Amino acid sequence: MFQSVHPFLSARTIRLRCSTAFSECKAPSKSGTVAWLGRRVGLVLTWLQKTGEGTRELGCVKKKKKEGLMSILVNHCSFVTGQRLRRAFQIAELYSNLYSERTRWTLVGSIWRRLQSKHAPAGKLAAALAGVFMWEDEKIRDDEMGRCVKELQALDAARPLAATAARGSRQTDAGWEVVMEEKSFRVWRRPIEGSHLFEYRVFGSYTDITPRQFFNVQLDTEYRKKWDALVIKLEVVDRDQSTGSEIIHWATHFPYPMYSRDYVYVRRYDVDPMNKLMILVSRAVEHPSVPETKEFVRVHSYRSRMVIRPHKSFDENGFDYLLTYSDDPQTVFPRYCLSWMVSSGMPNFLEKLHTAALRAKNMEVHIHDYVGVPKLTEQNHQLQPAELPCPRSSS
């Protein structure tokens, strides 16, 4: 009925304007009709003013009701949230009293895996925010171990390649180039596609140590702290009970003037008694319990694969090995400088590894046995006293 009235004009303003107009109209005419019309207009304006005041009062009442409902909703939500948080803390405290830390993390990991299977992107994000390592995504799988075994075929192919290199051709198949030849090993390299780095391959043989000791020396982190002077920190920070995979944090000195580097990587090893093979695979990962620090330069790209094949058995001297290795040490040096550092550092490392295995074989030190295969007994094979393998560590 009053929709034509401008919303920004109050009833009092309209009344004043109409009264002014009425006065102007009243001046020239004194008739009763004009007086009657003025009274009627005044009544209408008075009614409009009262209606507007009533509407404002009704709006204030509705606004107060809305604010009251919102306050009740907020209080209810805070109460429910508080109850759930208290319940979650109570459950966490209960499990902390019932289970060990490793078991608790295993339980949390299984819950995250279930969430991830239903909501993969959300599960990964939540796991990262909660600081949970996703073993299902980062562990070394069986097919990856199987692909590593296929490289063992290169052991047989490497022997004729030695004759090719001796005739002066240093370029081999698949882009591998011979960069070093020593009595007990040979080193190849090839460029990594889309990078300024190289991937290296080492094929070597030893006849004075056993495969078991060579394998154990590489896996025993406590023993490596003794024979490798470059190690700053080397520890196992996490384990996967289903596959036996381990998360290793390794900090090592680099040649001056470079800063020390640290690696966080997952490793998995396997022993195949039927085919007489030992396999060790490692690659870099990120783990929430080992964040980056200013103390070291973190190496994010790292891969290492080794296959060992005994000449006779795991406990007799003599074996061949194939090592494939690549990493990005995060340096600004040109490619040829990095190649020189790797080529010069490789013989030194292998010599230290060989010496450490000799000490372990001669029982000068006791190391843990990771092979998991019973040693040869005198009924199965007669060993010389100097060939007796190191007994399993009691630790």
mmCIF file of N, CA, C and O in Angstrom, residues 12 34 48 68 111 124 189 233 242 262 357 362 366 368 376 387:
data_model
loop_
_atom_site.group_PDB
_atom_site.id
_atom_site.type_symbol
_atom_site.label_atom_id
_atom_site.label_comp_id
_atom_site.label_asym_id
_atom_site.label_seq_id
_atom_site.Cartn_x
_atom_site.Cartn_y
_atom_site.Cartn_z
ATOM 1 N N ARG A 12 8.267 11.264 9.595
ATOM 2 C CA ARG A 12 8.270 12.647 10.121
ATOM 3 C C ARG A 12 8.624 13.635 9.027
ATOM 4 O O ARG A 12 8.025 14.712 8.933
ATOM 5 N N VAL A 34 -10.532 22.390 2.304
ATOM 6 C CA VAL A 34 -9.071 22.349 2.474
ATOM 7 C C VAL A 34 -8.724 21.999 3.911
ATOM 8 O O VAL A 34 -7.800 21.214 4.182
ATOM 9 N N LEU A 48 1.520 6.563 9.769
ATOM 10 C CA LEU A 48 2.772 6.089 9.156
ATOM 11 C C LEU A 48 3.922 6.149 10.155
ATOM 12 O O LEU A 48 4.751 5.238 10.235
ATOM 13 N N GLY A 68 20.592 -14.522 19.945
ATOM 14 C CA GLY A 68 20.461 -15.530 20.988
ATOM 15 C C GLY A 68 20.612 -16.938 20.459
ATOM 16 O O GLY A 68 21.285 -17.780 21.057
ATOM 17 N N ILE A 111 45.803 -46.981 10.895
ATOM 18 C CA ILE A 111 44.606 -46.140 10.777
ATOM 19 C C ILE A 111 44.732 -45.191 9.605
ATOM 20 O O ILE A 111 43.798 -45.010 8.819
ATOM 21 N N LYS A 124 46.858 -38.291 2.601
ATOM 22 C CA LYS A 124 48.259 -37.876 2.538
ATOM 23 C C LYS A 124 48.461 -36.532 3.221
ATOM 24 O O LYS A 124 49.438 -36.319 3.941
ATOM 25 N N ARG A 189 80.046 -45.120 -15.707
ATOM 26 C CA ARG A 189 79.121 -44.018 -15.445
ATOM 27 C C ARG A 189 78.311 -43.739 -16.707
ATOM 28 O O ARG A 189 78.737 -44.054 -17.825
ATOM 29 N N LYS A 233 76.797 -39.044 11.958
ATOM 30 C CA LYS A 233 75.626 -39.626 12.617
ATOM 31 C C LYS A 233 75.089 -40.730 11.724
ATOM 32 O O LYS A 233 74.994 -40.577 10.504
ATOM 33 N N SER A 242 56.373 -55.339 8.555
ATOM 34 C CA SER A 242 55.864 -56.244 7.522
ATOM 35 C C SER A 242 56.920 -56.596 6.484
ATOM 36 O O SER A 242 56.977 -57.739 6.018
ATOM 37 N N ASP A 262 73.569 -34.674 4.984
ATOM 38 C CA ASP A 262 72.852 -35.748 5.664
ATOM 39 C C ASP A 262 71.814 -36.335 4.723
ATOM 40 O O ASP A 262 71.278 -35.659 3.846
ATOM 41 N N ALA A 357 85.471 -55.708 6.426
ATOM 42 C CA ALA A 357 84.976 -57.083 6.279
ATOM 43 C C ALA A 357 86.044 -58.099 6.676
ATOM 44 O O ALA A 357 85.721 -59.145 7.258
ATOM 45 N N ASN A 362 87.895 -62.212 10.480
ATOM 46 C CA ASN A 362 88.930 -62.731 11.372
ATOM 47 C C ASN A 362 88.542 -62.633 12.838
ATOM 48 O O ASN A 362 89.375 -62.852 13.721
ATOM 49 N N HIS A 366 82.827 -58.111 16.515
ATOM 50 C CA HIS A 366 81.584 -58.865 16.431
ATOM 51 C C HIS A 366 80.510 -57.962 15.819
ATOM 52 O O HIS A 366 80.274 -56.860 16.309
ATOM 53 N N HIS A 368 76.478 -57.801 13.805
ATOM 54 C CA HIS A 368 75.185 -58.476 13.724
ATOM 55 C C HIS A 368 75.063 -59.229 12.403
ATOM 56 O O HIS A 368 75.547 -58.776 11.363
ATOM 57 N N LEU A 376 77.150 -72.701 7.542
ATOM 58 C CA LEU A 376 77.573 -74.060 7.232
ATOM 59 C C LEU A 376 78.163 -74.720 8.469
ATOM 60 O O LEU A 376 78.928 -74.110 9.206
ATOM 61 N N GLU A 387 88.784 -69.392 7.923
ATOM 62 C CA GLU A 387 87.599 -69.102 7.129
ATOM 63 C C GLU A 387 86.315 -69.121 7.947
ATOM 64 O O GLU A 387 85.235 -68.964 7.401
#
